Amino acid sequence: MSNKVNELYDTFGRKLQYLRISVTDRCNFRCKYCKPNNDFKSLECDDILRYEDILFTAKTFATLGVNRIRITGGEPLVRKGIIEFLSYLTKIENIDEVMVTTNGALLHKYAQDLYNAGVKRLNISLDSLQGERNKYITGFDKTKEILEGIKLASNIGIKPVKVNTVIIRGFNDDEIEDFAKLSAEYNVICRFIEFMPIGNSDNWGQENIVYGDEIIKRLSHYEPIELKKDKNAGPAVNYKLNNGGTIGIITPMSKHFCSECDKLRLTSDGKIRPCLLSDKEVDIKEIIKERNEEKLINKIIESLNLKKNQHDITDMEQKYDFKRTMSKIGG
Ligand code: SAM
Ligand code: SF4
């Protein structure tokens, strides 16, 4: 395989730099907005890409200009062999950063191993600091373990550690300030994400979205100062608070950030998903299994050309249903 990097641009001039890989659709949580159906069925082992398949794919993407990879799920830390896999992934030529998104339940066990494997940036999803609420939303109360993992990750030098919270009106919007305090106390960036009412999201809908502007307003007594974005900042707008903490706002609903979208997603069953909020996918599983680099590159180009200028959610009053839940796509 050649190591020469050929940059790729989509039809709107956005340069492909970022690949998000879901390594499993399995999860140790049952978040209401993510895999809410009781009839949710995980993929069979044979349908999931093997680690060797993913490494081959990642190497091919790296020759096309991808320099950042995020590993997600389902829950990535439940897949056997994940640390060894990550230690290979972080060594791929041209890949500058490998990041992981986790629900944090197993982080207290794996933080040091992740660091040793070369993972230097971590996102932890945590929607509440209250045990009962976490039990309600995820099915389990692992609040203590998650907070322990976050502290550990921050102390061993994973930087930045980002805590991602989906804000849902009437459920956890009264904790916005608690997360602002957590940011200062744990030296982490707490990011608030607008809830996306897609799929079967319990009884929550459009009226439960708290838009980014409102979140900032609610924290005005911390005198938030908007920070300049660095080149790999992603969609969040970050603010420094006068308590020493840093928060971020991610607004998929109120201010879409499609114009900055430099990523493709690879699902655990071997499909490229050009946009999170669109059902269009390109099946590359057989090509990966054949180890056919040329065909794979053609499929990557085909997928990139399917990226639209803007995602499909344009009418805030409408309910959108996508064929796959987030746990199948990887968020
Ligand atoms: N299990 C890992 C975790 O929870 O961090 C990684 C996969 S999870 C699908 C990735 C992210 O998607 C999580 O931060 C989760 O909160 C977010 N997510 C899932 N459903 C969502 C929804 N309906 N609206 C906003 N974010 C959602
Ligand atoms: Fe699992 Fe993450 Fe989905 Fe929750 S959001 S069910 S932790 S994949």
Coordinates of C-alpha atoms and ligand atoms in Angstrom, one line a residue:
M1 CA 0.0 0.0 0.0
S2 CA 1.3 3.4 -0.9
N3 CA 1.9 6.0 1.8
K4 CA 1.5 8.9 -0.5
V5 CA -1.3 11.2 0.7
N6 CA -3.8 12.3 -2.0
E7 CA -6.1 15.0 -0.6
L8 CA -9.8 14.5 -1.3
Y9 CA -12.5 17.2 -1.5
D10 CA -16.2 16.8 -1.7
T11 CA -18.4 18.5 -4.3
F12 CA -18.7 21.5 -1.9
G13 CA -15.0 21.9 -1.5
R14 CA -14.7 20.4 2.0
K15 CA -11.5 18.5 2.5
L16 CA -11.8 15.0 3.9
Q17 CA -9.7 14.8 7.1
Y18 CA -11.7 13.0 9.7
L19 CA -13.0 9.4 9.9
R20 CA -15.4 8.3 12.6
I21 CA -15.4 4.5 13.1
S22 CA -18.0 2.5 15.0
V23 CA -16.3 -0.7 16.2
T24 CA -19.5 -2.3 17.6
D25 CA -23.2 -1.7 17.9
R26 CA -23.3 -3.4 21.3
C27 CA -23.5 -1.4 24.4
N28 CA -23.6 -1.9 28.2
F29 CA -26.1 1.0 28.4
R30 CA -29.7 1.4 27.1
C31 CA -29.9 5.2 26.6
K32 CA -33.5 6.1 25.9
Y33 CA -32.7 8.4 23.0
C34 CA -30.2 6.1 21.4
K35 CA -31.4 2.5 21.3
P36 CA -34.9 2.9 22.7
N37 CA -36.8 0.0 21.0
N38 CA -37.3 -3.1 23.1
D39 CA -36.9 -5.1 19.9
F40 CA -33.3 -3.7 19.4
K41 CA -31.2 -6.5 18.0
S42 CA -27.4 -6.4 17.9
L43 CA -25.5 -7.5 14.8
E44 CA -24.2 -11.0 14.6
C45 CA -20.4 -11.4 15.1
D46 CA -20.0 -12.3 11.5
D47 CA -21.6 -9.1 10.3
I48 CA -19.2 -6.9 12.2
L49 CA -15.9 -5.8 10.7
R50 CA -12.9 -7.5 12.2
Y51 CA -10.1 -5.4 13.6
E52 CA -7.8 -6.3 10.6
D53 CA -10.6 -5.1 8.3
I54 CA -10.8 -1.8 10.1
L55 CA -7.1 -1.3 10.1
F56 CA -6.9 -1.9 6.4
T57 CA -9.7 0.6 5.8
A58 CA -8.1 3.2 8.2
K59 CA -4.8 2.9 6.4
T60 CA -6.5 3.5 3.0
F61 CA -8.3 6.5 4.4
A62 CA -4.9 7.8 5.7
T63 CA -3.5 7.8 2.2
L64 CA -6.4 10.0 1.2
G65 CA -5.7 12.8 3.7
V66 CA -7.6 11.6 6.8
N67 CA -5.4 12.5 9.7
R68 CA -7.9 12.1 12.6
I69 CA -9.9 9.1 13.6
R70 CA -12.5 8.8 16.3
I71 CA -13.5 5.4 17.7
T72 CA -17.1 5.1 18.8
G73 CA -19.8 2.5 19.1
G74 CA -22.2 1.3 20.6
E75 CA -19.8 1.3 23.4
P76 CA -16.2 0.8 22.1
L77 CA -14.8 -0.3 25.5
V78 CA -17.0 -3.4 25.6
R79 CA -15.4 -4.8 22.4
K80 CA -12.8 -7.4 23.3
G81 CA -9.3 -6.6 22.2
I82 CA -10.0 -2.8 21.9
I83 CA -6.8 -1.7 23.5
E84 CA -4.5 -3.8 21.3
F85 CA -6.5 -2.6 18.3
L86 CA -6.1 1.0 19.3
S87 CA -2.4 0.6 19.8
Y88 CA -2.1 -0.5 16.1
L89 CA -4.4 2.2 14.9
T90 CA -2.5 5.0 16.6
K91 CA 0.7 3.9 14.8
I92 CA -0.8 4.2 11.3
E93 CA 1.3 6.6 9.2
N94 CA -0.3 10.0 8.6
I95 CA -2.8 9.6 11.5
D96 CA -2.1 12.4 13.9
E97 CA -4.8 11.7 16.4
V98 CA -6.9 8.8 17.5
M99 CA -9.8 9.8 19.8
V100 CA -12.3 7.7 21.6
T101 CA -16.0 8.4 22.6
T102 CA -17.2 6.3 25.5
N103 CA -20.0 6.3 28.0
G104 CA -17.3 6.1 30.7
A105 CA -18.7 3.1 32.6
L106 CA -15.5 1.2 32.1
L107 CA -13.1 4.1 31.9
H108 CA -11.8 3.7 35.5
K109 CA -10.5 0.3 34.3
Y110 CA -9.1 1.4 30.9
A111 CA -7.9 5.0 31.3
Q112 CA -4.3 4.2 31.7
D113 CA -4.3 1.5 28.9
L114 CA -6.0 3.9 26.5
Y115 CA -3.3 6.5 27.3
N116 CA -0.5 3.9 26.8
A117 CA -2.1 2.8 23.5
G118 CA -1.7 6.3 22.2
V119 CA -5.1 7.8 22.8
K120 CA -4.6 11.3 23.9
R121 CA -8.1 12.8 23.5
L122 CA -11.2 11.4 25.0
N123 CA -15.0 12.3 25.0
I124 CA -17.2 10.9 27.7
S125 CA -20.9 11.1 27.4
L126 CA -22.6 11.9 30.7
D127 CA -26.1 13.3 30.8
S128 CA -26.5 13.8 34.5
L129 CA -24.5 14.0 37.8
Q130 CA -27.4 12.4 39.6
G131 CA -27.5 8.7 40.0
E132 CA -31.3 8.3 39.7
R133 CA -31.4 10.3 36.5
N134 CA -28.6 8.3 35.0
K135 CA -30.4 5.1 35.9
Y136 CA -33.5 6.4 34.2
I137 CA -31.8 7.4 31.0
T138 CA -29.1 4.7 30.6
G139 CA -30.7 1.9 32.6
F140 CA -27.9 1.9 35.1
D141 CA -26.4 4.1 37.8
K142 CA -22.7 4.2 37.0
T143 CA -22.3 7.8 38.0
K144 CA -19.6 7.1 40.6
E145 CA -17.5 5.0 38.2
I146 CA -17.9 7.4 35.4
L147 CA -16.7 10.4 37.5
E148 CA -13.8 8.3 38.8
G149 CA -12.8 7.5 35.2
I150 CA -13.1 11.1 34.2
K151 CA -10.9 12.2 37.0
L152 CA -8.3 9.5 36.3
A153 CA -8.2 10.3 32.6
S154 CA -7.6 13.9 33.3
N155 CA -4.9 13.2 35.9
I156 CA -2.9 10.8 33.8
G157 CA -2.6 13.4 31.0
I158 CA -5.3 12.7 28.5
K159 CA -5.9 16.2 27.2
P160 CA -8.4 17.4 26.5
V161 CA -11.0 15.2 28.3
K162 CA -14.4 16.4 27.2
V163 CA -17.6 15.5 28.9
N164 CA -20.6 15.6 26.5
T165 CA -24.0 16.2 27.8
V166 CA -27.2 16.0 25.8
I167 CA -29.5 18.6 27.3
I168 CA -33.1 17.7 27.4
R169 CA -35.7 20.2 28.7
G170 CA -37.5 19.0 31.8
F171 CA -35.0 16.2 32.3
N172 CA -31.5 17.6 33.0
D173 CA -31.6 21.3 32.0
D174 CA -31.5 22.2 35.7
E175 CA -27.9 20.7 35.7
I176 CA -26.3 23.0 33.2
E177 CA -24.7 25.0 36.1
D178 CA -23.6 21.8 37.8
F179 CA -21.6 20.8 34.7
A180 CA -20.1 24.3 34.5
K181 CA -18.8 23.7 38.1
L182 CA -17.6 20.2 37.2
S183 CA -15.5 21.6 34.4
A184 CA -13.5 23.8 36.8
E185 CA -13.3 21.1 39.5
Y186 CA -12.2 18.3 37.2
N187 CA -10.2 20.4 34.7
V188 CA -12.3 19.1 31.8
I189 CA -14.3 20.7 29.0
C190 CA -18.0 20.2 29.5
R191 CA -19.9 20.4 26.2
F192 CA -23.6 20.8 25.9
I193 CA -25.3 19.1 22.9
E194 CA -28.7 20.0 21.6
F195 CA -30.9 17.0 21.8
M196 CA -31.8 15.6 18.3
P197 CA -35.4 14.3 18.4
I198 CA -34.8 11.4 15.9
G199 CA -36.0 7.8 16.1
N200 CA -38.0 6.7 19.0
S201 CA -36.7 9.1 21.7
D202 CA -39.0 8.1 24.6
N203 CA -41.6 10.8 24.9
W204 CA -39.1 13.6 24.2
G205 CA -39.6 15.7 21.1
Q206 CA -38.9 19.1 19.6
E207 CA -40.2 20.8 22.7
N208 CA -37.5 19.2 24.8
I209 CA -34.6 20.8 22.8
V210 CA -32.7 23.5 24.7
Y211 CA -31.0 25.6 22.1
G212 CA -27.4 26.6 22.5
D213 CA -28.2 30.3 22.9
E214 CA -30.4 29.6 25.9
I215 CA -27.7 27.5 27.5
I216 CA -25.2 30.4 27.2
K217 CA -27.8 32.8 28.6
R218 CA -28.4 30.5 31.6
L219 CA -24.6 30.7 32.3
S220 CA -24.3 34.4 31.9
H221 CA -23.3 35.0 35.5
Y222 CA -20.1 33.0 34.7
E223 CA -19.4 35.7 32.1
P224 CA -18.6 33.3 29.3
I225 CA -16.0 34.5 26.8
E226 CA -16.0 32.8 23.4
L227 CA -12.7 31.2 22.6
K228 CA -11.0 31.2 19.2
K229 CA -11.4 27.9 17.4
D230 CA -8.2 25.9 16.8
K231 CA -8.0 24.0 13.5
N232 CA -9.2 20.7 14.8
A233 CA -11.9 22.1 17.1
G234 CA -14.8 20.4 15.4
P235 CA -18.3 21.7 15.7
A236 CA -18.2 23.0 19.3
V237 CA -18.0 26.7 20.1
N238 CA -16.0 26.9 23.4
Y239 CA -16.3 29.5 26.2
K240 CA -14.0 30.2 29.1
L241 CA -16.0 30.8 32.4
N242 CA -15.0 33.0 35.3
N243 CA -14.9 30.0 37.6
G244 CA -11.9 28.7 35.6
G245 CA -13.9 26.1 33.7
T246 CA -14.4 25.7 29.9
I247 CA -17.6 24.8 28.3
G248 CA -18.6 24.0 24.7
I249 CA -21.9 24.3 22.8
I250 CA -22.8 21.9 20.0
T251 CA -25.8 23.0 18.0
P252 CA -26.8 20.3 15.4
M253 CA -30.4 21.7 15.6
S254 CA -30.2 25.4 15.8
K255 CA -27.1 26.2 13.9
H256 CA -26.0 23.3 11.7
F257 CA -22.3 23.1 11.1
C258 CA -22.4 21.2 7.8
S259 CA -20.2 23.7 6.0
E260 CA -17.3 22.6 8.3
C261 CA -18.0 18.9 8.0
D262 CA -14.8 17.2 7.1
K263 CA -15.8 13.7 8.0
L264 CA -17.1 10.3 6.9
R265 CA -18.4 7.6 9.1
L266 CA -17.7 3.9 9.0
T267 CA -20.4 1.7 10.6
S268 CA -19.5 -1.5 12.4
D269 CA -21.1 -3.6 9.6
G270 CA -18.9 -2.0 6.9
K271 CA -20.9 0.9 5.5
I272 CA -19.8 4.4 4.8
R273 CA -22.3 6.9 6.0
P274 CA -21.6 10.3 4.5
C275 CA -23.9 12.2 6.8
L276 CA -25.2 11.3 10.3
L277 CA -28.6 12.8 9.6
S278 CA -29.2 11.1 6.3
D279 CA -29.9 7.4 5.7
K280 CA -27.7 7.2 2.5
E281 CA -25.0 4.6 3.0
V282 CA -22.4 2.9 0.8
D283 CA -21.6 -0.7 1.4
I284 CA -17.9 -1.4 1.4
K285 CA -17.8 -4.6 3.4
E286 CA -17.1 -7.0 0.6
I287 CA -14.4 -4.7 -0.9
I288 CA -12.7 -4.5 2.5
K289 CA -12.8 -8.3 2.8
E290 CA -11.2 -8.6 -0.6
R291 CA -8.5 -6.1 0.5
N292 CA -9.0 -4.3 -2.8
E293 CA -7.4 -0.9 -2.2
E294 CA -8.3 0.5 -5.6
K295 CA -12.0 -0.4 -5.4
L296 CA -12.1 0.9 -1.8
I297 CA -10.7 4.3 -2.9
N298 CA -13.3 4.5 -5.6
K299 CA -16.1 3.8 -3.0
I300 CA -14.7 6.4 -0.7
I301 CA -14.7 9.0 -3.5
E302 CA -18.3 7.9 -4.3
S303 CA -19.3 8.3 -0.7
L304 CA -17.7 11.7 -0.4
N305 CA -19.6 12.8 -3.4
L306 CA -22.9 11.9 -1.7
K307 CA -22.2 14.4 1.1
K308 CA -24.8 17.2 0.8
N309 CA -24.3 20.9 1.5
Q310 CA -26.6 20.6 4.5
H311 CA -28.2 17.8 6.5
D312 CA -31.8 16.6 6.0
I313 CA -33.3 18.1 9.2
T314 CA -34.6 21.4 8.0
D315 CA -38.1 21.6 9.4
M316 CA -37.9 21.9 13.2
E317 CA -41.6 21.1 13.7
Q318 CA -41.3 17.8 11.9
K319 CA -40.4 14.4 13.5
Y320 CA -37.6 12.6 11.6
D321 CA -37.1 8.9 11.6
F322 CA -33.8 7.4 10.4
K323 CA -33.5 3.7 9.6
R324 CA -30.7 3.3 12.1
T325 CA -30.5 4.4 15.7
M326 CA -27.4 6.3 16.9
S327 CA -25.9 3.2 18.5
K328 CA -25.9 1.6 15.1
I329 CA -24.3 4.6 13.5
G330 CA -21.9 5.7 16.2
G331 CA -23.2 9.2 17.0
Ligands
SAM1 N1 -21.4 4.7 23.7 C1 -20.6 5.9 23.5 C2 -21.1 7.1 24.2 O1 -22.3 7.1 24.7 O2 -20.4 8.0 24.3 C3 -20.4 6.2 22.0 C4 -21.6 6.1 21.1 S1 -22.9 7.2 21.3 C5 -24.0 6.8 20.0 C6 -22.2 8.7 20.8 C7 -23.0 9.9 21.2 O3 -24.2 10.0 20.6 C8 -23.2 10.1 22.7 O4 -22.6 11.2 23.2 C9 -24.7 10.2 22.8 O5 -25.1 11.1 23.9 C10 -25.0 10.8 21.5 N2 -26.5 10.6 21.1 C11 -27.1 9.5 21.0 N3 -28.4 9.7 20.6 C12 -28.6 11.1 20.6 C13 -29.6 12.0 20.3 N4 -30.9 11.6 20.0 N5 -29.4 13.4 20.3 C14 -28.1 13.8 20.6 N6 -27.1 13.0 20.9 C15 -27.3 11.7 20.9
SF4_2 FE1 -24.8 3.1 24.5 FE2 -23.7 5.5 23.9 FE3 -26.1 4.8 22.8 FE4 -25.9 5.3 25.4 S1 -25.5 6.8 23.8 S2 -27.0 3.5 24.5 S3 -24.0 4.6 25.9 S4 -24.2 3.8 22.4

